[in-house]
XYZ file of C-alpha atoms in Angstrom:
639
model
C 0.000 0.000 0.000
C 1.464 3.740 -1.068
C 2.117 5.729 1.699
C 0.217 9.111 1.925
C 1.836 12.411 0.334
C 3.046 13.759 4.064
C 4.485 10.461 4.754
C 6.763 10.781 1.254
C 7.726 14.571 2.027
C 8.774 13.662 5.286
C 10.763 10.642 4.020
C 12.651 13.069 1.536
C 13.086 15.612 4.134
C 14.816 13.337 6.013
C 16.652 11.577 2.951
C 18.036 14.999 1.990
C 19.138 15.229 6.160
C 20.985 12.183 6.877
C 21.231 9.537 3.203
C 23.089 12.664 1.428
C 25.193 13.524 4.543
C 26.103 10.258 4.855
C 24.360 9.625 7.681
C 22.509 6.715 6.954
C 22.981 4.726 3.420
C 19.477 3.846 2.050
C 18.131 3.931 -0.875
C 14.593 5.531 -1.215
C 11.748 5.504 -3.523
C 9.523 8.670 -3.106
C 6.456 7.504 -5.720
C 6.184 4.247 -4.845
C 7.140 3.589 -1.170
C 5.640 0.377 0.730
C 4.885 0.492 4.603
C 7.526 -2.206 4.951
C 10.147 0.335 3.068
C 8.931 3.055 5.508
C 9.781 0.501 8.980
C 12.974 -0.316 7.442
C 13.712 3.724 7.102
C 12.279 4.269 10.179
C 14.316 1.461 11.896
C 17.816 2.911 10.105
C 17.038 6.736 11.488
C 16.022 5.710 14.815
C 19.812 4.870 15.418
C 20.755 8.565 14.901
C 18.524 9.910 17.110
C 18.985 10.676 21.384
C 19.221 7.048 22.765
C 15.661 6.890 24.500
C 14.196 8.383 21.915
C 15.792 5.701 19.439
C 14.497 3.025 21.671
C 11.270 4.047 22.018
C 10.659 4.050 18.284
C 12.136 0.778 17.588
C 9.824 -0.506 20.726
C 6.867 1.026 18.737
C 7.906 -0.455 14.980
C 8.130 -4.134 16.971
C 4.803 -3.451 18.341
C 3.263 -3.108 14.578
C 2.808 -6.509 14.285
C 0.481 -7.101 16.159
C -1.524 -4.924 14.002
C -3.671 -7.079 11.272
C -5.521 -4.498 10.217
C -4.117 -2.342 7.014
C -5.639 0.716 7.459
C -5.098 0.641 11.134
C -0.948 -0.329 10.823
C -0.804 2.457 7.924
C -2.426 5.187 10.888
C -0.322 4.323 13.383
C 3.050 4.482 11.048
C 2.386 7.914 10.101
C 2.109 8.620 14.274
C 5.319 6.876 14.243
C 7.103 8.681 11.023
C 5.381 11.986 12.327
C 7.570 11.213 16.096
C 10.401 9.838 14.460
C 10.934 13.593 12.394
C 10.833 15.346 15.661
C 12.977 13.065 17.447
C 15.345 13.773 14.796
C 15.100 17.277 14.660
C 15.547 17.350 18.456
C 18.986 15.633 18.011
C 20.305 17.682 15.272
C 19.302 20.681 17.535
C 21.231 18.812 20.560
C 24.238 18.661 18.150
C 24.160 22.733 16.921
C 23.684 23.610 20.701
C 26.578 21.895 22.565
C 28.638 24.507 23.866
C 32.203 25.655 24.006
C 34.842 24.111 26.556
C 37.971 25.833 27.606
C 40.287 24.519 30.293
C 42.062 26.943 32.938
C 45.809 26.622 31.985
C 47.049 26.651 35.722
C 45.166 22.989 36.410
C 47.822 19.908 35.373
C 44.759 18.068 34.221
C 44.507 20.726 31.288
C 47.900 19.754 30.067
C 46.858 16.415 29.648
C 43.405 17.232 27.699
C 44.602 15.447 24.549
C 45.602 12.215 25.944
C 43.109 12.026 28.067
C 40.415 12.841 25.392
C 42.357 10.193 23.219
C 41.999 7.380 25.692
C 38.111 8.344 26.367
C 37.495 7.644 22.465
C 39.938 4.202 22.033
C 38.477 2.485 25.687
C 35.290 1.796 27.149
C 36.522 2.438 30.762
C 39.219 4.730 31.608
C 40.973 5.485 34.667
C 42.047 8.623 36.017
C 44.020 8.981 39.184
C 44.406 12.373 40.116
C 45.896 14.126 42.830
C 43.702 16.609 45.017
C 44.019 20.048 42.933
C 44.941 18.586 39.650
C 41.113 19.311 38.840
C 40.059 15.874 37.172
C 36.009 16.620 39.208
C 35.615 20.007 36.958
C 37.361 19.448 33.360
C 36.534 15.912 32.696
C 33.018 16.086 32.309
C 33.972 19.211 29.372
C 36.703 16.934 27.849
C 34.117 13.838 27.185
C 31.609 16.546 25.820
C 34.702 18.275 23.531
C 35.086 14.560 22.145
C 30.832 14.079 21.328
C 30.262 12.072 24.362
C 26.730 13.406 26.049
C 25.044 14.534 22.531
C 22.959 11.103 22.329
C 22.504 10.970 25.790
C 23.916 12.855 29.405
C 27.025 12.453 31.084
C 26.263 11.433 34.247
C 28.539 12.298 37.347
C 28.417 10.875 40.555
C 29.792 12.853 43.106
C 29.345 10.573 46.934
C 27.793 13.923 48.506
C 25.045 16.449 47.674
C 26.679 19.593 48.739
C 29.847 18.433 45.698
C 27.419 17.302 43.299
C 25.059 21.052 43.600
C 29.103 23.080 44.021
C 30.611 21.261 41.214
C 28.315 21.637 38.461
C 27.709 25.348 39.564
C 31.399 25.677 39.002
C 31.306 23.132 35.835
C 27.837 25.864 34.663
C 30.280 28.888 35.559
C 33.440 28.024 33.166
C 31.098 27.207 30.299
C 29.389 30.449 30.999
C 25.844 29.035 30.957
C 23.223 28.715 33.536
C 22.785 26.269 35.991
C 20.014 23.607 34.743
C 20.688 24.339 30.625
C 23.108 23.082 29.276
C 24.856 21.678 32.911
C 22.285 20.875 35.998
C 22.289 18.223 39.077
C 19.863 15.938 40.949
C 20.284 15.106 44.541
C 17.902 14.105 47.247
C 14.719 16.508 47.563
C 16.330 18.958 44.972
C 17.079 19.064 41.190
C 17.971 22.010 38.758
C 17.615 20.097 35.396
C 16.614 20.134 31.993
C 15.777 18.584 28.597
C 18.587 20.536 27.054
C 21.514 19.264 29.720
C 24.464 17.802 28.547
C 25.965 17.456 31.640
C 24.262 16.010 35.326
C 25.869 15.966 38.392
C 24.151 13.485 41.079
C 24.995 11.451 43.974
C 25.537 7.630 43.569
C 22.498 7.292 45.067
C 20.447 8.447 42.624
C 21.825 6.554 39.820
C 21.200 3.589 42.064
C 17.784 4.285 42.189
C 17.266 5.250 38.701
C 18.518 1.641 37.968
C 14.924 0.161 39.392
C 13.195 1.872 35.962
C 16.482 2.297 33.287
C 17.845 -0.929 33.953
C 20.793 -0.243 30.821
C 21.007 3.673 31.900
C 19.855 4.366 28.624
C 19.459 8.425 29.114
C 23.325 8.204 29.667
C 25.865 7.581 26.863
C 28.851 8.311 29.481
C 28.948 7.446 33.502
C 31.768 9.438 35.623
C 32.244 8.313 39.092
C 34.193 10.278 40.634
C 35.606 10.061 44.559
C 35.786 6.218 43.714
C 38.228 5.709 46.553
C 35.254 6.215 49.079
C 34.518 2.508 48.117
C 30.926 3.009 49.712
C 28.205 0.357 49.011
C 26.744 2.497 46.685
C 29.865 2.869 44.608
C 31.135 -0.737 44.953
C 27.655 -1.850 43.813
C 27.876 0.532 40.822
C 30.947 -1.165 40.412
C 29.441 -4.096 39.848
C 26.302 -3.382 37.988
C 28.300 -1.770 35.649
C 30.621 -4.515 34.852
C 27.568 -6.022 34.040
C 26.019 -4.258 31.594
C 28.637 -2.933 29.664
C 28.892 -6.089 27.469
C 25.576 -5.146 26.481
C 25.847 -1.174 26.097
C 29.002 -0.970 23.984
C 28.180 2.788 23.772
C 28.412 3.562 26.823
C 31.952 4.997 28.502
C 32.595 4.820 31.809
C 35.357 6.818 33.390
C 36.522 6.314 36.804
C 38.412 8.709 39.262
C 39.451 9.485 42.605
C 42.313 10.908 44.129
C 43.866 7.998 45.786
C 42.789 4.529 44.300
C 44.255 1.054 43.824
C 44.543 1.519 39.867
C 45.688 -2.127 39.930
C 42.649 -3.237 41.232
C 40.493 -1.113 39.166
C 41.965 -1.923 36.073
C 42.231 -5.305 36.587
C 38.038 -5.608 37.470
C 37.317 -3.756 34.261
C 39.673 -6.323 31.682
C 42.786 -4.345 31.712
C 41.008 -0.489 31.492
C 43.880 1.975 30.783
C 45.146 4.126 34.267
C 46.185 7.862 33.329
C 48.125 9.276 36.351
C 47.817 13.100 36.856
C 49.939 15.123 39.481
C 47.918 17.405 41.760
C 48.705 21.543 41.862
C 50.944 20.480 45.364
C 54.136 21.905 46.887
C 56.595 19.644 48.587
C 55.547 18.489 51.673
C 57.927 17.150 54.842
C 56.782 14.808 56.356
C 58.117 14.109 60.379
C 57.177 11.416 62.684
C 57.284 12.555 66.319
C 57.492 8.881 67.898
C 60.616 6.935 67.099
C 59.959 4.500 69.663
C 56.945 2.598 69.785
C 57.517 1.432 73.507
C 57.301 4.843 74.905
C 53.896 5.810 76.868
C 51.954 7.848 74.275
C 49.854 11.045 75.694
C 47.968 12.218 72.447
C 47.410 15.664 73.970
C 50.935 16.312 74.940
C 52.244 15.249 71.582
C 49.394 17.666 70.140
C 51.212 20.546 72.149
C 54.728 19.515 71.240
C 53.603 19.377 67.408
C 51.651 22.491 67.467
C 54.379 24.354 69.625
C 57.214 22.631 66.873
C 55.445 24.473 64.064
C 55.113 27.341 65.346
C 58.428 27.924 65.543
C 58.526 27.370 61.558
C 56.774 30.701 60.434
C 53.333 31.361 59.566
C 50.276 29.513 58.443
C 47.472 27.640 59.272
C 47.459 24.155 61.264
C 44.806 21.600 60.513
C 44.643 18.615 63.439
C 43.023 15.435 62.553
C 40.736 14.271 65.511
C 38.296 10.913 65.776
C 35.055 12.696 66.976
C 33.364 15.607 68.531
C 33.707 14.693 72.089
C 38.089 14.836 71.103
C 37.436 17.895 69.013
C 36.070 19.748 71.960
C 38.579 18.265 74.492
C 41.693 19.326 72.314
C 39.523 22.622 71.887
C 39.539 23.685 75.110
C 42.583 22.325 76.255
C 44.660 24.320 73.674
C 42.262 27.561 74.104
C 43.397 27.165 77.652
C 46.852 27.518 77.046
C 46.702 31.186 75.170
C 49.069 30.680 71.824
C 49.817 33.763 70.825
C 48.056 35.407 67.802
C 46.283 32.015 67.266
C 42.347 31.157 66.967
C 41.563 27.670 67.540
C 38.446 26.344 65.596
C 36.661 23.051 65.533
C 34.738 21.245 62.299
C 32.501 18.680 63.305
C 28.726 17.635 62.288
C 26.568 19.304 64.663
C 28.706 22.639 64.738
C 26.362 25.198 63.741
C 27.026 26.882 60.793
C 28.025 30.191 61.351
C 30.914 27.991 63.658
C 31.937 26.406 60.461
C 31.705 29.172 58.276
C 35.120 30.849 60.466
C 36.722 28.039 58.844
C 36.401 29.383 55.310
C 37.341 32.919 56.210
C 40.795 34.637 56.155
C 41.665 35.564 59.007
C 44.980 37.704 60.640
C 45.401 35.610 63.469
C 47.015 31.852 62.830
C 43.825 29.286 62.839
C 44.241 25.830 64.155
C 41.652 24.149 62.869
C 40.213 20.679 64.605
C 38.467 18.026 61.995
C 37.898 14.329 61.796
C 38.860 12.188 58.540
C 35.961 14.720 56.823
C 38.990 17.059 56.181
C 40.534 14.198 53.700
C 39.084 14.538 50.845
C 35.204 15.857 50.707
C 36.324 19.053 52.652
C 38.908 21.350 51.296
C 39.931 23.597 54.637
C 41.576 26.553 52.710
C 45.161 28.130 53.772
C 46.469 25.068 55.634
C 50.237 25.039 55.335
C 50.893 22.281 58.138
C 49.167 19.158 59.137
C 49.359 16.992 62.237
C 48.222 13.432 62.128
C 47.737 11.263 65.247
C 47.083 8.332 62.861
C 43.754 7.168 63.904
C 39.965 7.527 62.982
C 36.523 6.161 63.644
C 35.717 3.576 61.079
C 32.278 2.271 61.111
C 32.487 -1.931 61.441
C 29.721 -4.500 61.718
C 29.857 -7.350 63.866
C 28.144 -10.956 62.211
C 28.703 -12.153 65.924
C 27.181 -9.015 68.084
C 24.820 -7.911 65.181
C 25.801 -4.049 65.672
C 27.269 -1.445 63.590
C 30.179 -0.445 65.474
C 32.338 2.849 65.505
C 35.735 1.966 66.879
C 38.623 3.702 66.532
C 41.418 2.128 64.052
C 44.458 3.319 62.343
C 44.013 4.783 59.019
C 45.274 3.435 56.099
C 48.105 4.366 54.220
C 46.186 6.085 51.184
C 44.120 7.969 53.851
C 47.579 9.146 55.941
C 48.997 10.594 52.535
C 45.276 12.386 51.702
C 46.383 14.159 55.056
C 49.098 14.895 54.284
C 48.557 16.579 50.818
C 46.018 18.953 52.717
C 48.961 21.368 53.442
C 50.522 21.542 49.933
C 48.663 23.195 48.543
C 49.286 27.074 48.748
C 53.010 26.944 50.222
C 55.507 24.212 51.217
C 54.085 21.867 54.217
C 55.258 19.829 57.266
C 52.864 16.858 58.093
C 53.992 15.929 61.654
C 52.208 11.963 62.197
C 52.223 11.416 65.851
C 53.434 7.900 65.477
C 56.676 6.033 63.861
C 57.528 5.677 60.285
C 57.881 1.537 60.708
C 53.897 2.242 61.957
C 53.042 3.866 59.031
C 55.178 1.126 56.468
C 53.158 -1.927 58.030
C 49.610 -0.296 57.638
C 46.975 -1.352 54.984
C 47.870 0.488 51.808
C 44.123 1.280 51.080
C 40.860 1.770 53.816
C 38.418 -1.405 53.750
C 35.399 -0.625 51.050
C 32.113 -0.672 53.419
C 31.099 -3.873 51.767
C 33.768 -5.528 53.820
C 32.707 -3.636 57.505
C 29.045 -3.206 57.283
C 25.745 -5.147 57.464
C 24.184 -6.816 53.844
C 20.549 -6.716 54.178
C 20.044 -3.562 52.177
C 22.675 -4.627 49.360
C 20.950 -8.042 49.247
C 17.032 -6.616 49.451
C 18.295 -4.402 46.687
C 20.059 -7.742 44.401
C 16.877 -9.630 45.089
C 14.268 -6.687 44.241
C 16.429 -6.076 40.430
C 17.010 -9.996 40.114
C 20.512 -9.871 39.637
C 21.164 -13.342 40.189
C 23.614 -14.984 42.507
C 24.940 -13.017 45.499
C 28.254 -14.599 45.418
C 28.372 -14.508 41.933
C 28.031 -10.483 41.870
C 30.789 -9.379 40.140
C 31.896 -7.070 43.310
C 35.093 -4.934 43.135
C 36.033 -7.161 46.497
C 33.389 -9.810 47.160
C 32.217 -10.129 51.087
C 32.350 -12.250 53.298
C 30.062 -15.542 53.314
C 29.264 -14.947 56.993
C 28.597 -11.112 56.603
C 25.998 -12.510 53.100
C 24.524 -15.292 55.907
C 24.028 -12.419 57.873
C 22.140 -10.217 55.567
C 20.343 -12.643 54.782
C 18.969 -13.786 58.079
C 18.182 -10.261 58.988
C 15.729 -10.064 56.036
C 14.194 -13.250 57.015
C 13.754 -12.412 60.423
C 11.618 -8.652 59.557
C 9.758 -10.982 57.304
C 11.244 -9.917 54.135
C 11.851 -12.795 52.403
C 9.418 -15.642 51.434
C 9.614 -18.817 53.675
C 9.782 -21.213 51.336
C 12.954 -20.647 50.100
C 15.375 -22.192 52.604
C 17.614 -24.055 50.252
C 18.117 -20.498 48.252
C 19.013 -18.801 51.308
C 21.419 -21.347 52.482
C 23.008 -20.822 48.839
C 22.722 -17.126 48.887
C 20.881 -17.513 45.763
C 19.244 -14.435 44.844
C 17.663 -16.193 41.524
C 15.793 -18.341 43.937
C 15.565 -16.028 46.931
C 11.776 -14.033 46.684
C 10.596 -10.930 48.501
C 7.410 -11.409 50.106
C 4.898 -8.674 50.341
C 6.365 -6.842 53.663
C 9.734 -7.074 51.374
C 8.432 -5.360 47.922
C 7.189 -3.263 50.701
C 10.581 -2.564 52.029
C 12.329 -2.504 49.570
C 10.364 0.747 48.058
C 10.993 2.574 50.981
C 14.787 4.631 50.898
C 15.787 3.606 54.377
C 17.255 1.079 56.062
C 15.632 -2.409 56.128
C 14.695 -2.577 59.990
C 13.598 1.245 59.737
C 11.160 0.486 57.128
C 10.037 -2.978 58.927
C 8.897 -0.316 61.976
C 7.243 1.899 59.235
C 5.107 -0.586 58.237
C 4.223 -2.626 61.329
C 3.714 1.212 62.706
C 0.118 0.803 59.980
C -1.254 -2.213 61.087
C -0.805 -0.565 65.188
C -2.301 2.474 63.870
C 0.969 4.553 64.769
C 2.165 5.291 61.036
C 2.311 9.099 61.320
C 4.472 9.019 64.330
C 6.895 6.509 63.397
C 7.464 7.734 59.642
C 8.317 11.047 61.468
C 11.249 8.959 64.253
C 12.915 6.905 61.411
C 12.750 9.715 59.262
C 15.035 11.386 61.984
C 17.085 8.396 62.237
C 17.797 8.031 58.801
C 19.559 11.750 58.692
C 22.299 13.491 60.565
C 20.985 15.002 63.469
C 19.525 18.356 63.365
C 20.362 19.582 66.751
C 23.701 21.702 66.774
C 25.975 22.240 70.206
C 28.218 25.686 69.158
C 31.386 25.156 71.517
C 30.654 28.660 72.909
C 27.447 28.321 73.485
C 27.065 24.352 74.881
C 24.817 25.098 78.212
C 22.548 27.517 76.529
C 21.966 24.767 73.278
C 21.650 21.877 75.704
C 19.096 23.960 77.491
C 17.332 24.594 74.504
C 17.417 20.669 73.348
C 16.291 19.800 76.669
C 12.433 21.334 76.142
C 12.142 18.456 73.611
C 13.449 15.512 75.487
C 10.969 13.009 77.264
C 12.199 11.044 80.511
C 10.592 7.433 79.153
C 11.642 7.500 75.099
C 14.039 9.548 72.870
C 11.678 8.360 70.361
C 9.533 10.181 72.006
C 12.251 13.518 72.265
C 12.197 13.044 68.516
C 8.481 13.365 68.145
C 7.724 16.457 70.567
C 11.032 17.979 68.392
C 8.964 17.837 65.153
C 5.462 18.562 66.099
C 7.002 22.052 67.716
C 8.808 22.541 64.597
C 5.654 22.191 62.610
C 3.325 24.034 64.819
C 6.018 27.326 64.429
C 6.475 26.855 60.711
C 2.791 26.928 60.054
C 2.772 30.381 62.161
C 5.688 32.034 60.855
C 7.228 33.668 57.552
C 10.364 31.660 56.212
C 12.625 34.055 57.382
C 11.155 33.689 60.848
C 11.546 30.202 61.002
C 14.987 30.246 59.758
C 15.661 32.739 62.631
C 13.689 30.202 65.002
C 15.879 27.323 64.065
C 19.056 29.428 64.713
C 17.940 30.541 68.015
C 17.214 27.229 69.304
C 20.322 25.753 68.112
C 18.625 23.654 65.230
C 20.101 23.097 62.232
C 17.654 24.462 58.912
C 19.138 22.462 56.032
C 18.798 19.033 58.063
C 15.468 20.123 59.632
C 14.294 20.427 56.125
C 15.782 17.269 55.183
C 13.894 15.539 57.601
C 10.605 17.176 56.893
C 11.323 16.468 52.925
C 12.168 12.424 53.559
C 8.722 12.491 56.013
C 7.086 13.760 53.124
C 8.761 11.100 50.440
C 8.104 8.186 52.714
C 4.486 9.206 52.752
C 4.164 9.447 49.240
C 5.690 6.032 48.931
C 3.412 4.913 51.165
């Protein structure tokens, strides 16, 4: 049957487009052209359009035969042709808008633009080990995009934290001189600044985890960055993994992996042999001392605090940054060197709950020297600015599970060797350091080279819930960057079992950690819908059948976030006073609770300036009380 005459002019328009440009060899005849001819056509330019759009058409031309009736099949391939034209124009449009990249001569990953723009184009996976400074997080994404990578689909970049994935693509949006959310945007929890027309998306790993559940081949991407790999969280391990996987069957797709320390060995080797590219950071010698020589000597932390801080202080100016384990040591050191009235000198703590005007001192130049007191925050995700010497004690507090006690533990351990020299490069970077590690150099040569990944040192159930719910087959058989333990996999598996998540009938699967045979049972489609924990969402839904569902969404909501209430070191009585309105003598649960309703009750009264004002006033952090209202309102929805 001859198509109809707009059918014919669209099939020249489009001949004239891509056959004569080369585009798509096909030969085309405008009188007498067959609906088969036109599903052929259609089938050739659907390959050089965006990549969902491309599928979606070919999904539609299978679905045509199902259609017996002529008429009927001819009516729905001019809907087709008609969607096909503007998917086509959309991409050529995509193609004349990409914009201009330039690349700031002072960063060393400039200098290696063509090489590493080379290797992106020969490999599927690439590499990149960069020093801190060399500015691998802000050029990359603009070399794949200089090289046509992100035209049929985004480049996605994972960045492990919100705050880096909003600040980098602002600074990615400000050297291409666009706004933020055209042609560069990001996507984090609660928050997205995004459109059609972005090349570019910066997002947690998070949410490309979740966006697996509904693009299983991460089809609106034609190139994955994840960057900060040597974080080696669950979520990046398991991206690790799924990736591995699907590559075989996306041979478009490039992924590019980078971090500032990483076992390139180990990398490359997981992804057949990927290609490393080593770039040096923008860093000034550092000297590195070790204050203990002898490891049988009694060891007083604070004391060899004040002998390191007094040491450099002798060695001219600039600021000192102290690595600490916690808040509780933070505030101790705190007031202990406060107490002993350096000269000139402001001492200043980071931590969690510090409010924010606390942390904001940090940031700002100051004349007097600042020691500033962090934990392992400092290594990497934090850049403290104007730090020309470093003191290490050697330690931090690395969250562990136990198979045998069944708790996520927070001892402290001594850091690795990767995460010792991360320290150390903190004060390199604006004059030449000193890096004084309170502990020997035959300490530092027998530590681990790299920090455990968290798949080693934490509990399973939400890695296997999340295996089981995408049916990725067997546990063991997950091709994991470092595969766990069987007992810590036993583990995770009995905890689902035991909150009812997985069917009963499957013993002989779960002995086999056999996710092919392993089935959620209602409660675990349930839970595994809901973006907490396991055992949290196990309370959320036993909380409906006991008629308690507001309450509870609204207490593991809290859990699930860092906690909103802040403890300035100035002001400690007066916050703890504050805090103390909330708290209920039979349940913190129940502290939690009276905490949110009072929150709500002054919101609904006052102007958001007000309540901004409020939540500074009684010591309460705003973003993370917002946070925790946003997730109460996302559970709900789920629900």
């Amino acid at each position: 049957m001859r198509a109809s005459l707009y059918l014919i002019e669209s099939v020249l328009f489009f001949y004239e487009l891509f056959i004569l440009s080369d585009h798509t060899p096909a030969a085309i005849d405008a009188i007498e052209l067959s609906n088969d001819d036109l599903i052929k056509i259609i089938q050739k330019q659907s390959h050089h359009c965006m990549l969902l759009d491309g599928i979606k058409l070919r999904a539609r031309l299978r679905s045509l035969r199902k259609i017996k009736n002529e008429s009927r099949l001819t009516s729905t391939l001019e809907k087709i042709n008609n969607d096909c034209s503007k998917a086509l124009i959309r991409y050529e449009q995509r193609v004349s808008n990409v914009p201009k990249v330039s690349y700031p001569p002072q960063l060393p990953v400039s200098q290696l633009e063509g090489k590493i723009a080379k290797a992106i184009k020969e490999n599927q996976v690439v590499i990149l080990a960069g020093e801190t400074g060399s500015g691998k997080t802000t050029q990359l994404p603009k070399i794949c995009l200089s090289v046509g990578r992100g035209i049929k689909g985004m480049i996605g970049h994972t960045q492990p934290r919100r705050l880096a994935a909003r600040s980098v693509a602002e600074r990615i949006a400000d050297e291409m001189n666009t706004e933020l959310g055209d042609a560069v945007g990001y996507r984090v929890r609660f928050s997205d600044k995004l459109s059609d027309s972005s090349y570019i998306k910066l997002m947690t790993d998070g949410i490309l985890l979740a966006e697996i559940v509904n693009d299983p081949y991460l089809n609106r991407y034609d190139t994955i960055i994840i960057d900060e790999a040597h974080e080696r969280s669950l979520n990046i391990d398991f991206l690790f993994g799924y990736l591995k996987r699907i590559l075989p069957k996306r041979p478009d797709l490039k992924v590019i992996i980078t971090s500032a320390t990483i076992d390139t060995e180990r990398f490359s080797k997981h992804f057949n042999e990927a290609p490393v590219i080593e770039v040096s950071g923008r860093t000034y010698p550092v000297e590195v001392r070790y204050q203990v020589e002898d490891e049988s000597e009694h060891f007083d932390q604070l004391q060899s605090i004040f002998d390191a801080v007094d040491e450099l202080m002798l060695e001219g100016d600039g600021d000192i940054l102290i690595f600490m384990n916690g808040e509780r040591e933070i505030r101790d050191t705190s007031d202990a060197l406060s107490k002993r009235k350096l000269y000139n000198t402001v001492i200043l703590p980071l931590y969690a709950r510090l409010g924010y005007s606390e942390q904001a001192k940090i940031f700002k130049s100051s004349p007097q020297r600042k020691i500033v007191l962090a934990t392992n925050v400092a290594e990497t995700s934090l850049t403290v600015p104007g730090i020309r010497y470093v003191i290490d004690p050697g330690t931090a507090r690395i969250s562990r599970y136990s198979y045998r006690t069944k708790v996520q533990r927070l001892p402290i351990e001594k850091v690795s060797q990767a995460s010792a020299n991360q320290r150390k490069g903190r004060c390199g970077r604006v004059a030449d350091g000193i890096c004084i590690r309170l502990y020997s150099e035959q300490d530092f040569d027998v530590r681990s080279p790299f920090t455990d990944p968290e798949i080693l040192r934490t509990n399973l159930a939400s890695v296997i819930l999340q295996m089981v719910s995408l049916g990725l087959g067997h546990i063991e058989a997950f091709p994991f960057l470092q595969a766990p333990d069987s007992r810590n996999i036993n583990d995770g598996v009995r905890l689902l079992e035991e909150i009812g998540a997985l069917s009963t009938n499957n013993d002989n699967a779960k002995r086999k950690h056999d996710s092919t045979q392993l089935t959620l049972s209602k409660i675990g489609l349930q839970i595994s819908k809901l973006p907490i924990d396991p055992r949290l969402a196990r309370m959320v839904i036993e909380a409906h059948k006991n008629g308690a569902l507001q309450q509870l969404l609204i207490i593991t909501a809290g859990l699930s976030i860092q906690d909103p209430r802040e403890r300035p070191i100035e002001h400690q009585q007066k916050s703890d006073l504050c805090h103390q309105k909330h708290l209920d003598k039979t349940s913190d649960f129940i502290g939690f609770l009276n905490l949110y309703n009072h929150l709500q009750e002054q919101q609904e009264s006052l102007s958001n300036s007000r309540f901004r004002k409020l939540c500074r006033d009684e010591f309460l952090n705003y973003n993370r009380v917002r946070e925790w209202q946003d997730l109460v309102v996302q559970l709900t929805q789920v629900l």
